[in-house]
Short mmCIF file of C-alpha atoms in Angstrom, two decimals:
data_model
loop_
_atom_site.label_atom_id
_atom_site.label_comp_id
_atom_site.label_asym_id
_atom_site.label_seq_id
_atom_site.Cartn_x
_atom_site.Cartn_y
_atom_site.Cartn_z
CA UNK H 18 -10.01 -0.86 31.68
CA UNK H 19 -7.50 -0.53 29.21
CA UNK H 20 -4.91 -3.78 28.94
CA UNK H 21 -1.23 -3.76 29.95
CA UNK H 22 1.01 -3.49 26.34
CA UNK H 23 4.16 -5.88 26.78
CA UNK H 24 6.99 -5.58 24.16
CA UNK H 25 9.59 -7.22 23.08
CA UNK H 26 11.89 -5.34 25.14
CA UNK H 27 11.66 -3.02 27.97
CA UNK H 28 13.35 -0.29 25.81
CA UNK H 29 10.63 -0.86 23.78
CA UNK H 30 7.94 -0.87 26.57
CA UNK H 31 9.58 2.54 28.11
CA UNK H 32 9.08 4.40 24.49
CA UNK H 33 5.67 3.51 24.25
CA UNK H 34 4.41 4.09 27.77
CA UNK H 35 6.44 7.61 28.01
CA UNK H 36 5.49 9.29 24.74
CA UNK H 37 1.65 8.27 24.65
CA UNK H 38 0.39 8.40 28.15
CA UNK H 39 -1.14 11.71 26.97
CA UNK H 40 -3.05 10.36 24.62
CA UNK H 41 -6.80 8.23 25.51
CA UNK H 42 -8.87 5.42 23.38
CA UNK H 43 -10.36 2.94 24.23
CA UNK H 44 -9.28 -0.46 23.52
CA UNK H 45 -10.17 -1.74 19.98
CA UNK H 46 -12.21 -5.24 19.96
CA UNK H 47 -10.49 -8.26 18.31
CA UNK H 48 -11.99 -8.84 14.61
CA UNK H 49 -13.15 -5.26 14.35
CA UNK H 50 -11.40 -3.35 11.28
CA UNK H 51 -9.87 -0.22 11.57
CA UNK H 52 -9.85 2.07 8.86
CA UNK H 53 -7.57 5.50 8.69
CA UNK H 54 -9.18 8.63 7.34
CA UNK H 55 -7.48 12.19 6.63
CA UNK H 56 -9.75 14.84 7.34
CA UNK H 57 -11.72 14.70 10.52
CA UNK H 58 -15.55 14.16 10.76
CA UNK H 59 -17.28 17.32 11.03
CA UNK H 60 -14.88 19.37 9.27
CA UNK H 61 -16.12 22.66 6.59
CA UNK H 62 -12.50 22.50 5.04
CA UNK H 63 -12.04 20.84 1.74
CA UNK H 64 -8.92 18.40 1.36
CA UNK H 65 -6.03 19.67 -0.37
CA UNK H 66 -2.14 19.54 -0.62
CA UNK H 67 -1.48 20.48 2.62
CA UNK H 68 -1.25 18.76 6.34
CA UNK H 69 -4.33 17.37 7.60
CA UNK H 70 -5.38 15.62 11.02
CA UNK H 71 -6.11 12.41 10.38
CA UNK H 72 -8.36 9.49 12.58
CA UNK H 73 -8.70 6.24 12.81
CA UNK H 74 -11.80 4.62 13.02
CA UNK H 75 -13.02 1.54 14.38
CA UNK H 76 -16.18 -0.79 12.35
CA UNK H 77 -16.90 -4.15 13.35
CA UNK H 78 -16.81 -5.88 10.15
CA UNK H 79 -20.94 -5.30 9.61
CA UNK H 80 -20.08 -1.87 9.27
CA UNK H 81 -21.03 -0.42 12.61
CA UNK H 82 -19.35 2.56 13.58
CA UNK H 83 -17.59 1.37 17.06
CA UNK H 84 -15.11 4.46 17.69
CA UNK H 85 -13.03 7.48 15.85
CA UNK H 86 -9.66 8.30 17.96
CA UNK H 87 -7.72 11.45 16.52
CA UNK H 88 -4.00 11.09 15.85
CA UNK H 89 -2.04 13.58 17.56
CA UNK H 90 -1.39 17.16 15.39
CA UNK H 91 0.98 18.46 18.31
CA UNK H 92 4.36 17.66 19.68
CA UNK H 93 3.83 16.23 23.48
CA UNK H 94 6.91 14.85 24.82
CA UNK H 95 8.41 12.76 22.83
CA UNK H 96 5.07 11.86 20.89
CA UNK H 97 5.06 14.04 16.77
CA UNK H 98 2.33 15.35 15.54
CA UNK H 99 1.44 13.08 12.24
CA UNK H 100 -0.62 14.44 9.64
CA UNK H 101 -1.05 13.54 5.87
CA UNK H 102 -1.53 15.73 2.65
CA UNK H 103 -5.19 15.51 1.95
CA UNK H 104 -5.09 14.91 -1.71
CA UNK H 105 -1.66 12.18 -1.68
CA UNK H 106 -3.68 9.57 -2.77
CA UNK H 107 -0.96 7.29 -2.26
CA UNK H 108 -0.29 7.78 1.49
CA UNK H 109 -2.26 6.42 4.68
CA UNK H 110 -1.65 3.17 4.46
CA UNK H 111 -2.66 1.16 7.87
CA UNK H 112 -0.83 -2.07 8.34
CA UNK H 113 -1.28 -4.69 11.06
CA UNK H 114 1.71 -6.11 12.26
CA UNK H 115 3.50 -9.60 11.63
CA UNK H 116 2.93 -10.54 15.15
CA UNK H 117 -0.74 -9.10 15.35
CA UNK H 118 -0.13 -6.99 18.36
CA UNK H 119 0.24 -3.46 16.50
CA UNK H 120 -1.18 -1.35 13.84
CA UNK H 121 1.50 1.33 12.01
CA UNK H 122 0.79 4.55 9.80
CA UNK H 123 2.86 6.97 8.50
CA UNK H 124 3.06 10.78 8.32
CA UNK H 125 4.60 14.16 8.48
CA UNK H 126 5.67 15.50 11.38
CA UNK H 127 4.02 19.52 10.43
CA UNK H 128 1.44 21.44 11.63
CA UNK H 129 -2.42 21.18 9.89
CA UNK H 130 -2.69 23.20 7.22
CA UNK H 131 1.52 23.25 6.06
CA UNK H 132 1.08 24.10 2.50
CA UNK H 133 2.30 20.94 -0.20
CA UNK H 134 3.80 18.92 2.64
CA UNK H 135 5.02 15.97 0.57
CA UNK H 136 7.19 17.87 -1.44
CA UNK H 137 8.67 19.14 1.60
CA UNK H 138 11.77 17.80 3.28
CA UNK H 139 12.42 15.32 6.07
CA UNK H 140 14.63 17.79 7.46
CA UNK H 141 11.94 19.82 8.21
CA UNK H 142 9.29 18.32 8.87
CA UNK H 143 10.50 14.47 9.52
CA UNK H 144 9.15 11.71 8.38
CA UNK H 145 6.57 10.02 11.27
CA UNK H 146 5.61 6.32 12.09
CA UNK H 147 2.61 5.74 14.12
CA UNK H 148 2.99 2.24 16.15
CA UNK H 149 -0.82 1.91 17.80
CA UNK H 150 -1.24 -1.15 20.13
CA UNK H 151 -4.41 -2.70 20.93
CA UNK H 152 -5.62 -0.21 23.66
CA UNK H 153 -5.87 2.20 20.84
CA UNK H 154 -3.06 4.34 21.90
CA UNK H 155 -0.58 6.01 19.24
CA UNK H 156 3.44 5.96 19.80
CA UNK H 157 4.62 8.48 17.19
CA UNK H 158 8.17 8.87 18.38
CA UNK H 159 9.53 7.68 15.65
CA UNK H 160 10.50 10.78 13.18
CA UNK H 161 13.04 10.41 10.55
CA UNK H 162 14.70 13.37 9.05
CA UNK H 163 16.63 11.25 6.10
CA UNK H 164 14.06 9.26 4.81
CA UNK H 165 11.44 9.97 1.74
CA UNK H 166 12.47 13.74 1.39
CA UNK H 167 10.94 15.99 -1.12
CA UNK H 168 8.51 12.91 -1.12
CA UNK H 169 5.64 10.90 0.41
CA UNK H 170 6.22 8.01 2.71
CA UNK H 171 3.42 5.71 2.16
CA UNK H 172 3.62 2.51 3.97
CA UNK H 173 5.10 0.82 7.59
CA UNK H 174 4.66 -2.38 8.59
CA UNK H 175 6.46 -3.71 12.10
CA UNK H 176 7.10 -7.30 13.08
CA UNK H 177 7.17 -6.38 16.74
CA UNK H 178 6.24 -2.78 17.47
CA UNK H 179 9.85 -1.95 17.89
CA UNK H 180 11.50 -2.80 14.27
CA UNK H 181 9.63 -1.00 11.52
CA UNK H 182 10.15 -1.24 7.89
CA UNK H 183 8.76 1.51 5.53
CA UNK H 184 7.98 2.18 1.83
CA UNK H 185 7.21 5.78 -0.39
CA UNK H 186 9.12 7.69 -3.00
CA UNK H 187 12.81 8.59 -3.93
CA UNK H 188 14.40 6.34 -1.53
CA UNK H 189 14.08 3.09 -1.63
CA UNK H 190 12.49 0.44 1.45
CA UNK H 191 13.99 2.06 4.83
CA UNK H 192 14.53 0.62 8.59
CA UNK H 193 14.10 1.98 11.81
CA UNK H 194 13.83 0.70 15.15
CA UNK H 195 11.02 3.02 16.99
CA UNK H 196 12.01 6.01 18.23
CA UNK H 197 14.64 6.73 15.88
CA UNK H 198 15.22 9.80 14.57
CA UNK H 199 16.80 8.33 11.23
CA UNK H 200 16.50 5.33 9.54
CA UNK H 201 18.37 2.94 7.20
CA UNK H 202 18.34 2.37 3.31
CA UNK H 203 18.11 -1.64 2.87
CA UNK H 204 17.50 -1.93 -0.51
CA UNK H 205 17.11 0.70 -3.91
CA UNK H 206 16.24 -2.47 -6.91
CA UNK H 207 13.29 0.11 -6.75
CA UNK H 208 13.32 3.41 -5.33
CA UNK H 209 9.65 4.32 -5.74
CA UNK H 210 7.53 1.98 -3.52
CA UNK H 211 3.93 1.79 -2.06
CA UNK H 212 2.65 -0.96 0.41
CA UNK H 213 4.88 -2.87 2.05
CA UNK H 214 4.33 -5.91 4.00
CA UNK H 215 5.86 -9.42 6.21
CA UNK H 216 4.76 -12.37 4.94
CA UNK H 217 6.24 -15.88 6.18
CA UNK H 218 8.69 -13.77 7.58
CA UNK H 219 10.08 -11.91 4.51
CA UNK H 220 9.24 -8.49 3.35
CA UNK H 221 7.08 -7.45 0.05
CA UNK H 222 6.18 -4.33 -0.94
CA UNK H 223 4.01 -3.22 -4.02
CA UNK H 224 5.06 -0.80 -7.08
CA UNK H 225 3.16 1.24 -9.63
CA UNK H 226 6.02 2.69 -11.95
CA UNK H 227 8.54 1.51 -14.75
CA UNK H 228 7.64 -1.23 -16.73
CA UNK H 229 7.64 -4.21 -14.17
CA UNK H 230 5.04 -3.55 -11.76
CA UNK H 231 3.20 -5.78 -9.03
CA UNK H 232 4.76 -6.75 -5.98
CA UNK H 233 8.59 -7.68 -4.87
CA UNK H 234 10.01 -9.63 -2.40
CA UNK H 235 12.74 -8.77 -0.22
CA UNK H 236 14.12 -12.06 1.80
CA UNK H 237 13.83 -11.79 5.41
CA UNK H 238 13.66 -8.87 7.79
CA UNK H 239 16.96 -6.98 7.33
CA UNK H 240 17.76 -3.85 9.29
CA UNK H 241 21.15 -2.63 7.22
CA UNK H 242 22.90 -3.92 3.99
CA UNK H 243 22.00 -3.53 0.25
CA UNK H 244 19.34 -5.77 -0.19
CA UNK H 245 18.06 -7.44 -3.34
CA UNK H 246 14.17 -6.94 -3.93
CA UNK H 247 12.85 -9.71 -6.76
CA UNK H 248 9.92 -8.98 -8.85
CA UNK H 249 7.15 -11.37 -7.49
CA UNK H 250 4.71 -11.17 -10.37
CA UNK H 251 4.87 -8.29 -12.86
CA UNK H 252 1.28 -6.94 -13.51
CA UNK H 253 1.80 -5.07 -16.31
CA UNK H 254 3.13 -1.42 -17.24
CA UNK H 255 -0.20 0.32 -16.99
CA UNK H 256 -0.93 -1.50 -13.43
CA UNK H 257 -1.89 1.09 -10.85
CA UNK H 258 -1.25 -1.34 -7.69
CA UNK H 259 -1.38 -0.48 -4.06
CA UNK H 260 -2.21 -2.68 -1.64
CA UNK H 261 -2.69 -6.53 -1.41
CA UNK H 262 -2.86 -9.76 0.84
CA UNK H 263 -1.71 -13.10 0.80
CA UNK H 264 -4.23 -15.44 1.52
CA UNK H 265 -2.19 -18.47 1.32
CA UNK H 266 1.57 -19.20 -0.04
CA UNK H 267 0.20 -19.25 -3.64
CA UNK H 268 -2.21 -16.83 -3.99
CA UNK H 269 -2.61 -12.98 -3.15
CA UNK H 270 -5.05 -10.50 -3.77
CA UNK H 271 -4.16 -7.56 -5.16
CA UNK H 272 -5.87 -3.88 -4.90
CA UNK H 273 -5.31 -1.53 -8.25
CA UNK H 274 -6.81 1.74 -8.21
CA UNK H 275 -7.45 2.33 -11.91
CA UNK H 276 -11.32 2.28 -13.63
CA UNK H 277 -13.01 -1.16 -13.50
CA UNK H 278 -14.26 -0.39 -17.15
CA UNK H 279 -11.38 -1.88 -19.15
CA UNK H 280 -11.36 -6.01 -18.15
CA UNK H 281 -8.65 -7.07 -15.68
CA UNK H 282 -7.07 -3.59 -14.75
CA UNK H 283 -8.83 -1.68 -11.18
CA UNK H 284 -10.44 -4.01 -9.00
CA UNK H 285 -9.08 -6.73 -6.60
CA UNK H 286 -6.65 -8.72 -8.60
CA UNK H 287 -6.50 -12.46 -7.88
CA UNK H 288 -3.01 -13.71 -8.65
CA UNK H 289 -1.82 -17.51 -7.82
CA UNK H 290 1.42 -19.26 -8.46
CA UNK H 291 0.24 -21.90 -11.16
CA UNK H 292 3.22 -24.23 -11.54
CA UNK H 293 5.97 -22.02 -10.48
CA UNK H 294 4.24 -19.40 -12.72
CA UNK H 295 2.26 -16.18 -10.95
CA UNK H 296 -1.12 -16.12 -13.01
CA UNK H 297 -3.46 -13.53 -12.76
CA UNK H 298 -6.44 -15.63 -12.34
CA UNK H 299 -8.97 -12.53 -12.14
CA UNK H 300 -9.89 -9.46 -11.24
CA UNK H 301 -13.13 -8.74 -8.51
CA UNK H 302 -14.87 -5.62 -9.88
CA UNK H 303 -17.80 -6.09 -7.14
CA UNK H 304 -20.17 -3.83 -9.63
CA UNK H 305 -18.24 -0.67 -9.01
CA UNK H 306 -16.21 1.41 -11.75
CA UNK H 307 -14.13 2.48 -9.33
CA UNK H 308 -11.17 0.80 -8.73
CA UNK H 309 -9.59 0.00 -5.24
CA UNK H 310 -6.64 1.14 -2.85
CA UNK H 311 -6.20 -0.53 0.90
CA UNK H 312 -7.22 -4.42 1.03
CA UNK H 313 -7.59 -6.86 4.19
CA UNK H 314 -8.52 -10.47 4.46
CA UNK H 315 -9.97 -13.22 6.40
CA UNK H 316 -9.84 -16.75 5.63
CA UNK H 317 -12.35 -19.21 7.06
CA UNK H 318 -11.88 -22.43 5.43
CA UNK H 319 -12.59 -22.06 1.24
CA UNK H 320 -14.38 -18.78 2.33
CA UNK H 321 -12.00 -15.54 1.89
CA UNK H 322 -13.85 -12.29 3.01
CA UNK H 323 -12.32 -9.53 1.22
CA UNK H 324 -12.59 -5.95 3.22
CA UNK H 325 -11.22 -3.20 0.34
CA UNK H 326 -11.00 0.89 0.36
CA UNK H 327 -12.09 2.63 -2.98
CA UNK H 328 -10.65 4.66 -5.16
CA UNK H 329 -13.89 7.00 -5.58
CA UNK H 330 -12.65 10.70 -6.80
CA UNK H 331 -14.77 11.83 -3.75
CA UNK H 332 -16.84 9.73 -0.91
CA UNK H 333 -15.12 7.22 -1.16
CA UNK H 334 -16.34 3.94 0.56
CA UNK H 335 -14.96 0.92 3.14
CA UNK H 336 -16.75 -2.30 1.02
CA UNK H 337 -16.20 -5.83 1.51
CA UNK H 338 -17.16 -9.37 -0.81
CA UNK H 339 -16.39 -12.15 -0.53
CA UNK H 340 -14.57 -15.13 -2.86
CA UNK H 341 -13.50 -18.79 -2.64
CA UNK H 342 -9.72 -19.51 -2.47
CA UNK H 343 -9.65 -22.41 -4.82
CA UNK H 344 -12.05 -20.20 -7.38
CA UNK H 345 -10.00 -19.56 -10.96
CA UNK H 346 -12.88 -18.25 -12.55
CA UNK H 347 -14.79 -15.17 -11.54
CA UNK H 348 -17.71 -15.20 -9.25
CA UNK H 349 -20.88 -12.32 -9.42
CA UNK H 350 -20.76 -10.71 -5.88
CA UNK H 351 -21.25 -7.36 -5.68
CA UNK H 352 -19.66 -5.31 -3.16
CA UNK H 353 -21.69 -4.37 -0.09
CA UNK H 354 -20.77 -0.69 1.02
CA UNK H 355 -19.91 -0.81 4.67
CA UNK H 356 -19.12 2.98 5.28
CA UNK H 357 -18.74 6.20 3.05
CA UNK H 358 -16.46 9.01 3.62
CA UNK H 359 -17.68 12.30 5.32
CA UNK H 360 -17.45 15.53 3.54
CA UNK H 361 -14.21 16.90 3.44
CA UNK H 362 -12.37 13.27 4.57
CA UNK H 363 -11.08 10.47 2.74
CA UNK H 364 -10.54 6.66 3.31
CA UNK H 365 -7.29 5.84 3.13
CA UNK H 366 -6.31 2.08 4.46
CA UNK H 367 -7.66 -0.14 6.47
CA UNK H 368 -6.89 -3.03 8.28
CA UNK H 369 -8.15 -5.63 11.65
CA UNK H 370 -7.49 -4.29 14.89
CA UNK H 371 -4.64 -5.54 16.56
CA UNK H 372 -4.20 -8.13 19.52
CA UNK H 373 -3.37 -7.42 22.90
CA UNK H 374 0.15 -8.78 24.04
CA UNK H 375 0.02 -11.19 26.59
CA UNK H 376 1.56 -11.12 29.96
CA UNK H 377 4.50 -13.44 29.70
CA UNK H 378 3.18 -16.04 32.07
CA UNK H 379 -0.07 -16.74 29.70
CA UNK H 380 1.95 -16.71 26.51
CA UNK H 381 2.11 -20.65 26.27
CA UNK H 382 -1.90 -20.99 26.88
CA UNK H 383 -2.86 -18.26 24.91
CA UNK H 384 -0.44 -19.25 21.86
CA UNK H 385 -1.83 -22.69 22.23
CA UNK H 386 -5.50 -21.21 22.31
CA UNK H 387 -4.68 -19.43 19.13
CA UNK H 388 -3.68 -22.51 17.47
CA UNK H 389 -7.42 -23.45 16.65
CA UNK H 390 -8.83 -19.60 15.91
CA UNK H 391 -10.43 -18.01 12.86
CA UNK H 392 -7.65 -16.25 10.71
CA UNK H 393 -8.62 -13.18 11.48
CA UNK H 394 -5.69 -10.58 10.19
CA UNK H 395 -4.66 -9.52 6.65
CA UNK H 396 -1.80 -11.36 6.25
CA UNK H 397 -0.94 -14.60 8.62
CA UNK H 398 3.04 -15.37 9.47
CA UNK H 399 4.42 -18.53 10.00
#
């Protein structure tokens, strides 16, 4: 039986249950990852510039396969189709919310098989976020036709499932509340963005061009305004950095998709805040030579399991290893490969499967409940 989805407001609540009822999943088990692919399984087409379906599948985090449910690729009320470019290495990240309740992923609102779709406008084929609650079902009502034009959107992240914050090319770190149609510039220090995230309540986001690269911080959660981003940590002008994860205050982990054959440059970067200074402590190769794109993270005491999507040219793989927080030198795991791409698909991001929202009256237990549990999501918010 699928669970009831509450939001934080019945306008909220009304969007989601009208524009997905269509589509069916079943709900996604707590602790399980979920990992987005473009291309679907089974398919005889190679990957190239233009729209393709995309999936989300479900692992537990041993690597069994637990489900695949098929993002929509028509317009059904006021559900978009979402689709990505096949090749846009960039886009498809999968980003569990600040709250835990949601999973976002963002899109194209076009037709499989519309030819270069990422250098096509948001006029015409708007820009789509993907807000997926725990019963596995996909709200993609939200389609902006200012946003990321002539370029990829990359990244969402929501604190709430209704306000959604979003990252890609051109134009800067945007907000929308779901089921807009347009969305708001709130800050252009950098224009050309990948991953962005809510930690302790403030926004970061991750860049790979100019000369200071890494990840920036954006105080708070703001919806309008021209908004100051600060450079976090600058990793250098060659960096290639996508995703990362905090996995406390002072130190986050940082995925860069470059080679692993040149020391500290692809691999899972471990930075920490040494005396008010960001050090990059070093970087978890895991044996590969490729380097690595979409991270997530638990923390279990000292114990930090690290859950990462590779950058392979072709089959590329959902691996995981595992470190100790207060580590500063490198340890000799190896990855261990969880799941490899089909033919004709891709891994793009992954994260944990989000949390079903509790009925009002069983808020206070189950928040008190939660007090005690496993850190279990990518990137905890206090």
């Amino acid at each position: 039986m699928k669970k009831n989805i509450y939001f934080c407001s019945l306008a909220a609540l009304g969007l989601i249950s009208a524009a997905s009822s269509a589509v069916f999943a079943a709900d996604f088990t707590l602790g399980n990852l979920v990992v987005s692919q473009v291309g679907l399984d089974g398919s005889t087409t190679a990957l190239t510039n233009a729209a393709t379906a995309v999936s989300l599948k479900e692992f537990t985090t041993g690597g069994a396969a637990v489900q695949t449910i098929n993002l929509p690729t028509t317009t059904s009320g006021a559900n978009r189709s979402i689709t990505n470019s096949g090749t846009a290495t960039s886009e498809g990240m999968l980003t569990l919310s600040a709250n835990g309740n949601f999973l976002t992923y963002g899109g194209y609102n076009a037709s499989v098989g519309t030819l270069g779709i990422a250098a096509t406008t948001s006029l015409a084929n708007p820009r789509v976020v993907a807000v997926i609650g725990s019963n596995g079902v996909a709200n993609t009502s939200t389609a902006w036709t200012n946003g990321f034009s002539g370029n990829n959107l990359r990244s969402t992240v929501t604190s709430n499932g209704t306000d959604i914050w979003a990252a890609g090319a051109t134009t800067g770190q945007l907000y929308g509340a779901i089921g807009s149609t347009t969305a708001t510039t709130i800050s252009t220090t950098t224009t050309n963005s990948r991953v962005i995230n809510i930690y302790n309540g403030d926004l970061y986001y991750s860049q790979s061009s100019g000369t200071t690269r890494g990840i920036f911080k954006i105080t708070g959660q703001p919806t309008s305004g021209t908004n100051t981003a600060t450079n976090l940590f600058n990793a250098g002008g060659s960096a290639s950095t996508y995703d990362f994860a905090f996995a406390a205050p002072d130190v986050v982990y940082l995925a860069d998709d470059r080679t692993t054959t040149t020391l500290n440059t692809g691999g899972i970067q471990k930075w920490k805040n040494i005396s008010g200074v960001w050090t990059l402590l070093y970087t978890i190769t895991g044996g590969s030579t490729a380097g690595d794109r979409a991270l997530a993270l638990t923390l279990s005491g000292d114990n930090v399991g690290l859950y990462a999507v590779t950058a392979d040219a072709s089959a590329n793989k959902l691996v995981t290893i595992t470190d100790s927080l207060s580590a500063t030198t490198l340890g000799l795991n190896t990855f261990t490969t969880l799941a490899t791409a089909g033919t004709n698909t891709a891994f793009r991001g992954v994260d944990f499967a989000p949390s079903a929202v509790p009925e009002p009256a069983s808020m206070t237990v189950l928040g008190l409940a939660a007090a005690g549990m496993l850190t279990r999501r990518r990137r905890a918010t206090v």
